[in-house]
Short mmCIF file of C-alpha atoms and ligand atoms in Angstrom, two decimals:
data_model
loop_
_atom_site.label_atom_id
_atom_site.label_comp_id
_atom_site.label_asym_id
_atom_site.label_seq_id
_atom_site.Cartn_x
_atom_site.Cartn_y
_atom_site.Cartn_z
CA MET A 122 1.06 19.13 21.88
CA ASN A 123 0.55 18.40 18.24
CA GLU A 124 -2.06 15.97 16.99
CA THR A 125 0.19 13.32 15.50
CA VAL A 126 0.40 9.73 16.65
CA LEU A 127 3.73 7.94 16.33
CA ILE A 128 3.70 4.25 15.45
CA LEU A 129 6.93 2.50 16.37
CA ASP A 130 7.60 -0.14 13.75
CA PHE A 131 8.71 -3.53 15.06
CA GLY A 132 8.33 -5.14 11.66
CA ALA A 133 4.77 -6.48 11.75
CA GLN A 134 2.99 -7.21 8.53
CA TYR A 135 0.02 -5.33 10.01
CA ASN A 136 1.86 -2.05 10.57
CA GLN A 137 0.36 -0.27 7.65
CA LEU A 138 -3.00 -1.44 8.79
CA ILE A 139 -2.50 0.21 12.17
CA ALA A 140 -1.58 3.44 10.41
CA ARG A 141 -4.59 3.10 8.14
CA ARG A 142 -6.98 2.61 11.03
CA VAL A 143 -5.59 5.61 12.86
CA ARG A 144 -6.08 7.70 9.73
CA GLU A 145 -9.60 6.32 9.36
CA ALA A 146 -10.20 7.61 12.84
CA GLN A 147 -9.23 11.00 11.36
CA VAL A 148 -6.00 11.24 13.28
CA PHE A 149 -2.71 11.87 11.54
CA CYS A 150 0.00 9.33 12.24
CA GLU A 151 3.56 8.60 11.28
CA VAL A 152 5.31 5.22 11.27
CA VAL A 153 8.85 5.51 12.63
CA PRO A 154 11.63 2.93 13.09
CA CYS A 155 11.51 1.28 16.50
CA ASP A 156 15.02 2.46 17.38
CA ILE A 157 13.98 6.12 17.55
CA SER A 158 15.41 7.73 20.70
CA ALA A 159 13.29 9.07 23.54
CA GLU A 160 14.73 12.52 22.79
CA ASP A 161 13.60 12.37 19.15
CA VAL A 162 10.17 11.24 20.25
CA ARG A 163 9.94 14.09 22.73
CA GLN A 164 10.90 16.62 20.07
CA LYS A 165 8.09 15.45 17.86
CA HIS A 166 5.55 16.08 20.66
CA PRO A 167 3.26 13.25 19.62
CA ALA A 168 -0.22 13.05 21.10
CA ALA A 169 0.16 9.30 21.52
CA ILE A 170 2.43 6.38 20.70
CA ILE A 171 1.54 2.95 19.38
CA LEU A 172 4.03 0.10 19.59
CA SER A 173 3.36 -2.21 16.70
CA GLY A 174 3.49 -5.96 16.57
CA GLY A 175 6.39 -7.81 15.03
CA PRO A 176 7.51 -11.32 14.15
CA ALA A 177 10.29 -11.52 16.73
CA SER A 178 10.39 -12.88 20.26
CA VAL A 179 11.79 -10.64 23.00
CA PHE A 180 14.08 -13.55 23.86
CA GLU A 181 15.90 -13.55 20.53
CA ALA A 182 19.38 -12.05 20.71
CA ASP A 183 18.75 -9.57 17.90
CA ALA A 184 15.08 -8.91 18.66
CA PRO A 185 14.11 -5.32 17.90
CA THR A 186 13.81 -3.24 21.02
CA MET A 187 13.14 0.37 21.92
CA ASP A 188 14.55 3.11 24.08
CA PRO A 189 12.86 2.27 27.42
CA ALA A 190 12.88 5.95 28.33
CA ILE A 191 10.06 6.42 25.81
CA LEU A 192 7.80 4.61 28.25
CA SER A 193 8.53 7.26 30.90
CA LEU A 194 7.72 10.30 28.79
CA GLY A 195 4.14 10.41 30.07
CA ILE A 196 2.81 10.11 26.50
CA PRO A 197 -0.24 7.81 26.22
CA THR A 198 1.13 4.58 24.75
CA LEU A 199 -0.59 1.50 23.38
CA GLY A 200 1.42 -1.69 22.83
CA ILE A 201 0.04 -4.19 20.35
CA CYS A 202 1.12 -7.86 20.36
CA TYR A 203 4.95 -7.74 20.27
CA GLY A 204 4.56 -4.15 21.47
CA MET A 205 2.81 -5.45 24.57
CA GLN A 206 5.37 -8.17 25.20
CA LEU A 207 8.20 -5.70 24.87
CA MET A 208 6.47 -3.24 27.19
CA ALA A 209 6.04 -5.99 29.80
CA TYR A 210 9.61 -7.18 29.32
CA LEU A 211 11.20 -3.72 29.59
CA LEU A 212 9.12 -2.86 32.67
CA HIS A 213 10.09 -6.11 34.44
CA GLY A 214 6.93 -8.14 34.06
CA THR A 215 7.28 -11.80 33.11
CA VAL A 216 7.09 -12.84 29.49
CA THR A 217 7.24 -16.54 28.68
CA PRO A 218 8.03 -18.26 25.43
CA ALA A 219 4.99 -20.12 24.20
CA GLU A 220 4.96 -23.86 23.65
CA HIS A 221 2.90 -23.25 20.56
CA ARG A 222 1.74 -20.19 18.68
CA GLU A 223 -1.78 -18.95 19.20
CA TYR A 224 -3.18 -17.96 15.86
CA GLY A 225 -6.65 -16.91 14.82
CA ARG A 226 -9.92 -15.90 16.41
CA THR A 227 -10.60 -16.34 20.08
CA ALA A 228 -13.12 -15.06 22.61
CA MET A 229 -11.89 -12.36 24.95
CA THR A 230 -13.52 -11.51 28.26
CA VAL A 231 -13.12 -8.02 29.67
CA VAL A 232 -12.57 -8.00 33.41
CA GLN A 233 -11.94 -4.32 33.99
CA LYS A 234 -14.04 -1.76 32.23
CA THR A 235 -11.48 0.94 31.50
CA PRO A 236 -11.86 3.62 28.78
CA LEU A 237 -10.12 1.23 26.36
CA PHE A 238 -13.23 -0.93 26.40
CA PHE A 239 -15.98 1.72 26.24
CA HIS A 240 -18.79 0.33 24.10
CA VAL A 241 -17.01 -3.01 23.77
CA PRO A 242 -19.04 -6.11 24.72
CA GLU A 243 -17.93 -8.01 27.81
CA VAL A 244 -17.12 -10.99 25.62
CA SER A 245 -15.97 -10.36 22.06
CA THR A 246 -13.95 -12.00 19.33
CA VAL A 247 -10.34 -10.93 18.93
CA TRP A 248 -7.62 -11.96 16.47
CA MET A 249 -4.44 -13.39 17.95
CA SER A 250 -1.13 -14.13 16.28
CA HIS A 251 1.65 -14.60 18.79
CA GLY A 252 4.15 -17.00 20.25
CA ASP A 253 5.27 -15.49 23.57
CA HIS A 254 2.84 -14.18 26.13
CA VAL A 255 2.82 -12.10 29.29
CA LEU A 256 2.58 -14.20 32.42
CA ASP A 257 2.90 -11.52 35.11
CA VAL A 258 2.15 -7.88 34.43
CA PRO A 259 4.76 -5.30 35.49
CA ALA A 260 4.29 -3.45 38.79
CA GLY A 261 1.51 -0.88 38.55
CA PHE A 262 -0.32 -2.71 35.74
CA HIS A 263 -3.75 -4.35 35.91
CA ILE A 264 -5.06 -7.20 33.83
CA LEU A 265 -7.94 -5.86 31.77
CA ALA A 266 -8.99 -8.93 29.79
CA PHE A 267 -8.21 -12.61 29.20
CA THR A 268 -8.93 -15.35 26.69
CA PRO A 269 -9.13 -19.11 27.28
CA THR A 270 -5.43 -19.49 26.40
CA THR A 271 -4.01 -16.06 27.20
CA HIS A 272 -4.12 -15.04 30.79
CA VAL A 273 -3.19 -11.42 29.97
CA ALA A 274 -5.00 -10.40 26.80
CA ALA A 275 -4.92 -6.71 27.74
CA MET A 276 -3.19 -4.77 30.51
CA ALA A 277 -2.77 -1.18 31.59
CA ASP A 278 -1.12 1.14 34.04
CA PRO A 279 -3.49 4.12 33.80
CA ASP A 280 -1.28 6.23 36.09
CA ARG A 281 1.59 6.05 33.61
CA ASN A 282 -0.87 6.02 30.71
CA LEU A 283 0.54 2.74 29.38
CA TRP A 284 -1.90 0.38 27.69
CA ALA A 285 -1.35 -2.88 25.86
CA VAL A 286 -3.24 -5.61 24.09
CA GLN A 287 -2.02 -9.04 23.05
CA TYR A 288 -4.41 -9.31 20.07
CA HIS A 289 -4.60 -7.19 16.91
CA PRO A 290 -7.27 -4.49 17.23
CA GLU A 291 -6.37 -3.22 13.75
CA VAL A 292 -7.59 -6.28 11.83
CA HIS A 293 -11.20 -6.63 10.83
CA HIS A 294 -11.51 -10.02 12.51
CA THR A 295 -11.25 -8.32 15.90
CA GLN A 296 -14.80 -7.40 16.69
CA SER A 297 -14.84 -3.85 18.10
CA GLY A 298 -11.13 -3.53 17.26
CA PHE A 299 -11.61 -0.15 15.60
CA ARG A 300 -13.71 0.94 18.56
CA MET A 301 -10.81 0.06 20.89
CA LEU A 302 -8.37 2.07 18.80
CA GLN A 303 -10.78 5.00 18.75
CA ASN A 304 -11.17 4.70 22.52
CA PHE A 305 -7.41 4.84 22.90
CA LEU A 306 -7.10 7.83 20.60
CA TYR A 307 -10.09 9.91 21.66
CA ASP A 308 -10.70 8.98 25.28
CA ILE A 309 -7.29 8.01 26.56
CA ALA A 310 -4.94 10.17 24.47
CA ARG A 311 -7.59 12.87 23.90
CA VAL A 312 -6.60 13.42 20.28
CA PRO A 313 -9.27 15.24 18.29
CA ALA A 314 -10.65 13.57 15.17
CA ASN A 315 -9.99 16.26 12.62
CA TRP A 316 -7.42 15.03 10.11
CA LYS A 317 -8.62 14.99 6.51
CA PRO A 318 -6.39 14.21 3.52
CA ALA A 319 -7.45 17.33 1.63
CA ALA A 320 -6.31 19.43 4.58
CA PHE A 321 -2.77 18.75 3.57
CA ILE A 322 -3.04 20.41 0.13
CA PRO A 323 -2.15 23.97 1.24
CA SER A 324 0.97 22.86 3.09
CA ALA A 325 2.06 20.64 0.20
CA VAL A 326 1.56 23.55 -2.19
CA LYS A 327 3.60 25.83 0.03
CA HIS A 328 6.34 23.24 0.42
CA ILE A 329 6.70 23.01 -3.36
CA GLN A 330 6.64 26.79 -3.76
CA ASP A 331 9.37 27.19 -1.16
CA ALA A 332 11.56 24.50 -2.69
CA VAL A 333 11.19 25.65 -6.28
CA GLY A 334 11.44 29.37 -5.54
CA GLY A 335 11.43 31.23 -8.84
CA GLY A 336 12.79 28.19 -10.73
CA LYS A 337 11.25 25.25 -12.53
CA ALA A 338 10.29 21.71 -11.55
CA LEU A 339 9.95 18.46 -13.40
CA ILE A 340 7.57 15.60 -12.76
CA ALA A 341 7.63 12.12 -14.27
CA LEU A 342 4.06 11.05 -15.00
CA SER A 343 3.16 7.39 -15.30
CA GLY A 344 -0.55 7.54 -15.99
CA GLY A 345 -1.24 6.30 -12.46
CA VAL A 346 -3.20 8.19 -9.87
CA ASP A 347 -0.22 8.96 -7.62
CA SER A 348 1.89 10.87 -10.09
CA ALA A 349 -1.22 12.54 -11.53
CA VAL A 350 -2.24 13.88 -8.14
CA ALA A 351 1.33 14.97 -7.39
CA ALA A 352 1.30 16.81 -10.73
CA ALA A 353 -2.01 18.50 -9.92
CA ILE A 354 -0.62 19.76 -6.61
CA ALA A 355 2.58 20.92 -8.26
CA GLN A 356 0.63 22.69 -10.97
CA GLU A 357 -1.40 24.46 -8.34
CA ALA A 358 1.84 25.48 -6.66
CA ILE A 359 3.93 26.69 -9.57
CA GLY A 360 1.65 26.72 -12.62
CA SER A 361 3.48 26.92 -15.92
CA ARG A 362 6.87 26.46 -14.29
CA LEU A 363 6.11 22.76 -14.06
CA THR A 364 7.16 20.45 -16.89
CA ALA A 365 5.93 16.86 -17.03
CA MET A 366 7.53 13.96 -18.77
CA LEU A 367 5.70 10.80 -19.68
CA ILE A 368 7.73 7.92 -20.99
CA ASP A 369 5.68 5.77 -23.33
CA ASN A 370 7.36 2.40 -22.97
CA GLY A 371 4.89 0.64 -25.23
CA LEU A 372 3.57 -1.25 -22.21
CA MET A 373 0.83 1.03 -21.00
CA ARG A 374 -2.90 0.36 -20.95
CA GLU A 375 -5.23 1.30 -23.75
CA GLY A 376 -6.05 4.99 -23.81
CA GLU A 377 -3.72 5.76 -20.92
CA ILE A 378 -1.60 8.42 -22.57
CA GLU A 379 -4.58 10.18 -24.14
CA GLU A 380 -6.33 10.26 -20.76
CA VAL A 381 -3.36 11.91 -19.12
CA LEU A 382 -3.13 14.46 -21.93
CA THR A 383 -6.83 15.27 -21.52
CA ALA A 384 -6.57 15.50 -17.74
CA PHE A 385 -3.88 18.17 -17.93
CA PRO A 386 -4.77 20.42 -20.83
CA SER A 387 -2.61 23.29 -19.64
CA LEU A 388 0.39 21.29 -18.49
CA ASP A 389 3.68 21.41 -20.39
CA LEU A 390 3.63 17.66 -20.93
CA ARG A 391 6.25 15.94 -23.04
CA VAL A 392 5.55 12.41 -24.14
CA LEU A 393 8.69 10.46 -24.96
CA ARG A 394 7.82 7.63 -27.33
CA ARG A 395 10.28 4.90 -26.41
CA GLY A 396 8.30 1.72 -27.11
CA ASP A 397 10.74 0.49 -29.77
CA ILE A 398 13.70 0.83 -27.45
CA PHE A 399 11.98 -1.01 -24.60
CA PHE A 400 10.84 -3.84 -26.87
CA ARG A 401 14.29 -4.19 -28.38
CA ALA A 402 15.82 -4.43 -24.91
CA LEU A 403 13.27 -7.07 -23.95
CA GLU A 404 13.84 -9.24 -27.00
CA GLY A 405 14.27 -12.89 -26.07
CA VAL A 406 14.04 -12.17 -22.32
CA ARG A 407 11.76 -14.53 -20.42
CA ASP A 408 12.88 -14.24 -16.83
CA PRO A 409 10.55 -11.98 -14.80
CA GLU A 410 13.27 -10.37 -12.71
CA ALA A 411 15.40 -9.74 -15.80
CA LYS A 412 12.43 -8.06 -17.48
CA ARG A 413 11.85 -5.82 -14.49
CA LYS A 414 15.51 -4.82 -14.33
CA ILE A 415 15.67 -4.05 -18.04
CA ILE A 416 12.58 -1.89 -17.86
CA GLY A 417 13.93 -0.04 -14.84
CA ARG A 418 17.18 0.60 -16.65
CA GLU A 419 15.47 1.81 -19.84
CA PHE A 420 13.25 4.16 -17.83
CA ILE A 421 16.32 5.76 -16.33
CA ARG A 422 17.96 6.09 -19.75
CA ALA A 423 14.86 7.65 -21.25
CA PHE A 424 14.52 9.98 -18.31
CA GLU A 425 18.13 11.14 -18.49
CA GLU A 426 17.81 11.75 -22.19
CA GLY A 427 14.53 13.60 -21.80
CA LYS A 428 15.77 15.86 -19.07
CA GLU A 429 18.58 17.13 -21.31
CA ASP A 430 15.95 18.86 -23.43
CA ILE A 431 14.19 20.45 -20.55
CA GLY A 432 16.93 22.78 -19.43
CA SER A 433 17.63 24.16 -16.02
CA VAL A 434 15.38 22.30 -13.64
CA LYS A 435 16.45 21.90 -10.04
CA VAL A 436 13.51 20.12 -8.48
CA LEU A 437 12.03 16.75 -9.33
CA ILE A 438 8.55 15.97 -8.02
CA GLN A 439 7.64 12.35 -7.41
CA GLY A 440 4.37 10.68 -6.57
CA THR A 441 5.78 8.39 -3.88
CA VAL A 442 2.99 7.37 -1.49
CA TYR A 443 3.17 6.35 2.14
CA PRO A 444 3.25 2.56 1.74
CA ASP A 445 6.36 2.96 -0.48
CA VAL A 446 7.97 5.05 2.24
CA ILE A 447 7.14 2.61 5.02
CA GLU A 448 8.28 -0.35 2.91
CA SER A 449 11.62 1.11 2.02
CA GLY A 450 12.26 2.15 5.61
CA ASN A 451 11.77 -1.37 6.89
CA GLN A 452 15.06 -3.24 7.08
CA ASN A 453 13.21 -6.48 7.76
CA ALA A 454 11.32 -6.39 4.48
CA ARG A 455 12.38 -9.07 2.05
CA THR A 456 12.45 -8.51 -1.67
CA ILE A 457 9.80 -10.68 -3.25
CA LYS A 458 10.02 -8.82 -6.54
CA SER A 459 12.19 -5.86 -7.37
CA HIS A 460 9.52 -3.23 -7.58
CA HIS A 461 10.06 -0.62 -10.10
CA ASN A 462 8.01 2.49 -10.52
CA VAL A 463 8.50 5.59 -12.52
CA GLY A 464 9.34 7.17 -9.20
CA GLY A 465 12.19 4.67 -8.90
CA LEU A 466 14.65 6.96 -10.60
CA PRO A 467 18.29 6.97 -9.58
CA LYS A 468 19.24 8.93 -6.49
CA ASP A 469 21.94 10.88 -8.29
CA VAL A 470 19.73 12.56 -10.86
CA GLY A 471 21.10 15.89 -9.73
CA PHE A 472 17.75 17.21 -8.58
CA GLU A 473 16.29 18.03 -5.27
CA ILE A 474 13.47 15.49 -4.91
CA ILE A 475 10.12 16.46 -3.46
CA GLU A 476 7.48 13.87 -2.69
CA PRO A 477 4.29 15.73 -1.82
CA LEU A 478 2.25 12.57 -1.25
CA ARG A 479 4.74 10.74 0.93
CA TRP A 480 2.42 10.90 3.94
CA LEU A 481 -0.69 9.62 2.22
CA PHE A 482 -2.25 6.25 1.52
CA LYS A 483 -3.73 5.49 -1.86
CA ASP A 484 -7.35 6.16 -0.98
CA GLU A 485 -6.29 9.42 0.64
CA VAL A 486 -4.43 10.33 -2.54
CA ARG A 487 -7.69 9.74 -4.38
CA GLN A 488 -9.55 12.05 -2.02
CA VAL A 489 -6.94 14.73 -2.66
CA GLY A 490 -7.25 14.15 -6.41
CA GLN A 491 -10.98 14.64 -6.18
CA ALA A 492 -10.58 17.78 -4.11
CA LEU A 493 -8.24 19.11 -6.81
CA GLY A 494 -10.82 18.42 -9.50
CA LEU A 495 -8.98 15.70 -11.43
CA PRO A 496 -11.20 13.66 -13.76
CA GLU A 497 -12.70 10.44 -12.43
CA THR A 498 -10.88 8.40 -15.08
CA ILE A 499 -7.64 9.38 -13.42
CA VAL A 500 -8.72 9.44 -9.79
CA TRP A 501 -10.39 6.04 -9.84
CA ARG A 502 -7.84 4.35 -12.03
CA GLN A 503 -6.68 1.12 -10.45
CA PRO A 504 -3.03 0.72 -9.47
CA PHE A 505 -0.82 -0.29 -12.35
CA PRO A 506 2.74 -1.57 -11.92
CA GLY A 507 5.63 0.54 -13.18
CA PRO A 508 6.81 -2.17 -15.62
CA GLY A 509 3.32 -2.10 -17.09
CA LEU A 510 1.90 -4.93 -19.15
CA ALA A 511 5.31 -6.63 -19.20
CA VAL A 512 4.67 -8.25 -15.81
CA ARG A 513 1.36 -9.56 -17.12
CA ILE A 514 2.85 -11.30 -20.14
CA THR A 515 4.56 -14.57 -19.32
CA GLY A 516 7.50 -15.38 -21.55
CA GLU A 517 8.81 -12.98 -24.12
CA VAL A 518 7.36 -9.49 -24.33
CA THR A 519 6.87 -8.41 -27.92
CA PRO A 520 4.88 -5.52 -29.41
CA GLU A 521 2.43 -8.03 -30.87
CA ARG A 522 1.85 -9.79 -27.57
CA ALA A 523 1.54 -6.45 -25.75
CA ALA A 524 -1.11 -5.43 -28.29
CA ILE A 525 -3.09 -8.65 -27.71
CA LEU A 526 -3.02 -8.17 -23.96
CA ARG A 527 -3.88 -4.49 -24.22
CA ARG A 528 -7.09 -5.34 -26.05
CA ALA A 529 -8.09 -8.07 -23.61
CA ASP A 530 -7.25 -5.83 -20.66
CA ALA A 531 -9.34 -2.99 -22.07
CA ILE A 532 -12.34 -5.33 -22.19
CA VAL A 533 -11.84 -6.42 -18.58
CA ARG A 534 -11.54 -2.84 -17.40
CA GLN A 535 -14.52 -1.64 -19.39
CA GLU A 536 -16.79 -4.42 -18.12
CA ILE A 537 -15.66 -3.96 -14.53
CA ARG A 538 -16.30 -0.23 -14.81
CA GLU A 539 -19.74 -0.76 -16.30
CA SER A 540 -20.67 -3.28 -13.63
CA GLY A 541 -20.02 -0.59 -11.02
CA LEU A 542 -17.31 -2.65 -9.32
CA GLU A 543 -14.29 -0.58 -10.30
CA ARG A 544 -14.06 1.35 -7.06
CA SER A 545 -14.53 -1.59 -4.73
CA ILE A 546 -11.99 -3.78 -6.49
CA TRP A 547 -8.32 -3.07 -5.90
CA GLN A 548 -7.24 -4.32 -9.32
CA ALA A 549 -8.88 -6.23 -12.15
CA PHE A 550 -6.86 -7.07 -15.23
CA ALA A 551 -5.86 -9.67 -17.79
CA VAL A 552 -2.68 -11.74 -18.03
CA LEU A 553 -1.44 -13.27 -21.26
CA LEU A 554 0.18 -16.70 -21.10
CA ASP A 555 2.78 -18.05 -23.46
CA VAL A 556 1.28 -21.50 -23.87
CA GLN A 557 -1.21 -22.40 -26.55
CA THR A 558 -4.33 -24.46 -26.16
CA VAL A 559 -6.73 -26.10 -28.57
CA GLY A 560 -10.20 -24.80 -29.15
CA VAL A 561 -12.94 -24.95 -31.72
CA MET A 562 -14.63 -21.96 -33.30
CA GLY A 563 -17.14 -22.05 -36.11
CA ASP A 564 -16.19 -25.27 -37.86
CA GLY A 565 -12.50 -24.94 -37.33
CA ARG A 566 -9.92 -25.94 -34.81
CA THR A 567 -8.10 -23.08 -33.10
CA TYR A 568 -4.75 -23.10 -31.39
CA GLY A 569 -4.58 -19.85 -29.49
CA PHE A 570 -3.38 -18.27 -26.27
CA PRO A 571 -5.18 -18.34 -22.95
CA VAL A 572 -5.85 -15.17 -21.04
CA VAL A 573 -6.19 -15.15 -17.28
CA ILE A 574 -8.57 -12.75 -15.60
CA ARG A 575 -7.38 -11.60 -12.20
CA ALA A 576 -9.48 -9.47 -9.86
CA VAL A 577 -8.41 -8.86 -6.28
CA GLU A 578 -9.59 -6.89 -3.30
CA SER A 579 -6.98 -5.45 -1.02
CA ILE A 580 -6.40 -2.66 1.43
CA ASP A 581 -2.87 -1.82 0.45
CA GLY A 582 -1.68 -4.41 -2.04
CA MET A 583 0.31 -6.22 0.66
CA THR A 584 -2.26 -8.96 1.06
CA ALA A 585 -5.17 -9.60 -1.25
CA ASP A 586 -8.10 -11.88 -1.81
CA TRP A 587 -9.54 -12.86 -5.17
CA VAL A 588 -12.88 -11.27 -5.88
CA ARG A 589 -15.96 -13.44 -6.21
CA LEU A 590 -17.00 -11.79 -9.48
CA PRO A 591 -20.58 -12.57 -10.57
CA TYR A 592 -20.68 -15.47 -13.04
CA ASP A 593 -22.60 -13.51 -15.64
CA LEU A 594 -19.98 -10.78 -15.54
CA LEU A 595 -17.21 -13.36 -15.99
CA GLU A 596 -19.16 -14.89 -18.81
CA LYS A 597 -19.57 -11.56 -20.54
CA ILE A 598 -15.87 -10.73 -20.17
CA GLY A 599 -14.89 -14.18 -21.45
CA ASN A 600 -17.21 -14.05 -24.45
CA ARG A 601 -16.12 -10.59 -25.41
CA ILE A 602 -12.42 -11.39 -25.20
CA ILE A 603 -12.73 -14.51 -27.32
CA GLY A 604 -15.05 -12.75 -29.75
CA GLU A 605 -12.96 -9.61 -30.10
CA VAL A 606 -9.36 -10.77 -29.73
CA PRO A 607 -8.72 -13.41 -32.39
CA GLU A 608 -5.43 -14.64 -30.95
CA ILE A 609 -7.14 -15.70 -27.72
CA ASN A 610 -9.25 -18.83 -27.55
CA ARG A 611 -9.53 -19.51 -23.82
CA VAL A 612 -10.25 -17.40 -20.73
CA VAL A 613 -9.60 -18.61 -17.19
CA TYR A 614 -10.13 -17.00 -13.77
CA ASP A 615 -7.40 -16.79 -11.14
CA VAL A 616 -8.63 -17.86 -7.68
CA THR A 617 -5.36 -17.36 -5.79
CA SER A 618 -5.13 -14.92 -2.91
CA LYS A 619 -1.96 -13.17 -1.75
CA PRO A 620 -0.28 -14.89 -0.05
CA PRO A 621 0.42 -17.44 -1.44
CA GLY A 622 0.21 -15.76 -4.86
CA THR A 623 1.28 -12.23 -5.67
CA ILE A 624 -1.15 -9.89 -7.37
CA GLU A 625 0.84 -9.58 -10.57
CA TRP A 626 1.92 -12.75 -12.32
CA GLU A 627 5.56 -11.77 -12.61
P1 XMP B 815 2.43 -7.89 -6.15
O1 XMP B 815 2.40 -8.45 -7.52
O2 XMP B 815 3.81 -7.74 -5.59
O3 XMP B 815 1.86 -6.43 -6.28
O4 XMP B 815 1.51 -8.62 -5.21
C1 XMP B 815 1.45 -5.62 -5.21
C2 XMP B 815 0.99 -4.30 -5.77
O5 XMP B 815 2.11 -3.59 -6.33
C3 XMP B 815 1.93 -3.39 -7.72
N1 XMP B 815 3.21 -3.64 -8.34
C4 XMP B 815 4.07 -2.68 -8.69
N2 XMP B 815 3.95 -1.34 -8.61
N3 XMP B 815 6.08 -1.14 -9.57
C5 XMP B 815 4.96 -0.57 -9.07
O6 XMP B 815 4.86 0.65 -9.04
C6 XMP B 815 6.26 -2.46 -9.67
O7 XMP B 815 7.28 -2.93 -10.12
C7 XMP B 815 5.20 -3.27 -9.22
N4 XMP B 815 5.01 -4.62 -9.15
C8 XMP B 815 3.79 -4.82 -8.62
C9 XMP B 815 0.86 -4.37 -8.15
O8 XMP B 815 0.18 -3.91 -9.30
C10 XMP B 815 0.01 -4.43 -6.92
O9 XMP B 815 -0.88 -3.35 -6.84
#
C-alpha cells in the first residue's frame, strides 16, 4: 500500500480545502476526476479515498457519479456531503430531495462513538450546505450522528470500511472537523503522518535530471514565488544547463526584476525588456478581458522570440502549482476571468514541459523554497497576477499610469512588511482608478486620482475576506501615498470579500 489518499472530485468549491486539510495532516493526497475507474483506483493503491462534495443532486439526469465498484475495493472511504448522498444512493439507501437547502452552522449529536469521533464532543457545531439528504441508510450502515434537521448527519459500515458525513469537516466552521479527518486518516485508514513538502525535492530533482538528460532546459521566470522555486529546483538538478527567461512587460512591481537577479546570482538569466511593446499593444484598450488577452498574446510573442536566441533546448520547466492543476482539470469550473500566467504558454511550444511543483500548494511551495535557501524576499512574496499591474489599473494602461501605481503599491507593500503582517495576509496591494476627484492640499485645489488599498486573507485565492487592517496602519499608508505620489489625492479601502468581489479589480 502506498501512503496516498485519493480525493474524487465531484465539483465542490471546497475540494481544494479537503486536499489542503489532508496535507496539513501530513498525508499526501491527489485530487482525481470522479469518473476514474475502479481499475485505475486499484492500480494507484491508495491508502484511503475521500468522495468530495459537489453542487449537484443525485436525482439530476447528468449528475456526476462514480464507478460503484470503487466502493467494493475494501479501501477505507469517506464520503462528504454529495459524496455521502452518492454513496447512499449507489448502495441502495434512500436519498430524498430536500424541500429547502440546509445551509450554515448546526449542532450535531453523536450517537455512536466510532473511531471517526474520537476526541470529538458529543454535541458539536458542524457546517452544512446541502439540498438532498439521506433518509434511510443502506444495508449494513449505522447512523452515527444527527442534527435537528438532518436525521443522518453521519453514517458508516465499518465492515466495508465505508464512512460518510453530511456536513463539511474540512471547513473551519465545523468544530473538530480537522480532528474527524485526522481520525479517518490515522485511525480508520491507518495512514502514517509523514508527508512533508520538502521531502519531494529529491524526486523532483531526479525527475528533471531524467527528462533533461545531457541537454538543456529553459524556465520562464515571472518574479513570483512559484517560478522562482521551480527554478531553484531545476538549478539544483542541472546547474548551468538551465537558462531562465524573464519577460519585463513594464507591468511588474517595484524592484521585482532586481530581486530575481539577486536571488539567482549564478543562473543564466536573460531579461527581455518588452515594456514598450506591451504598452503599445495596450494603447486605448479599456476592457479588462481585452487587456488580459493582449498581455497573454504578447507574452507568447516575447517568449517565442526569446527562445530563438537560446538554441537547442528540449525541456521547458514551469512553476504550475496544484490549485492550477485542479482548476484546469475541473470541467464544471466557469471562467470568471481568463487567467493568464507566465506559465500559460501555448501547448505547441515544441518543448517537453515539466512542472515540478504541480503537486504542491502555495504554502508548501514556500516551505520548499525555504528548504532550498531562497531569499525571504522571494519566498514570502505575495501572489501577483500574470498580467501584473495592468489588472490593477482601471481604464487605459499607460507607462505613466503604471509608474504611478508602482509607487503607491511599493508603499503599501513596504508598510505591510514593516507591520509584520506580510506573511499572514494573502495579498495587499494598491489599485489605480481612472476617475479624478477634488481635493485640497496646501492652499490649492487638487484634481487627482484615487488609489484603492486592497488587503485580503485567503487560503487559496478561491475565496477571500478583506483584512481588518489597523486604522493607524491604514492612516500611515494613506498619508505616505498622498505625500509621496503627487498624482494621487485620495486613498480608499476596499471592504469587499470574495465572493461577491474578486481579489483583483479586473
Ligand atoms: P481573482 O481576482 O480572480 O484572483 O479573485 C484570485 C487569485 O489569482 C490571482 N490572479 C491571477 N494569477 N494570472 C495569475 O497567475 C492571472 O491572470 C490572474 N488573475 C488573478 C490573483 O492575484 C489572486 O491571487
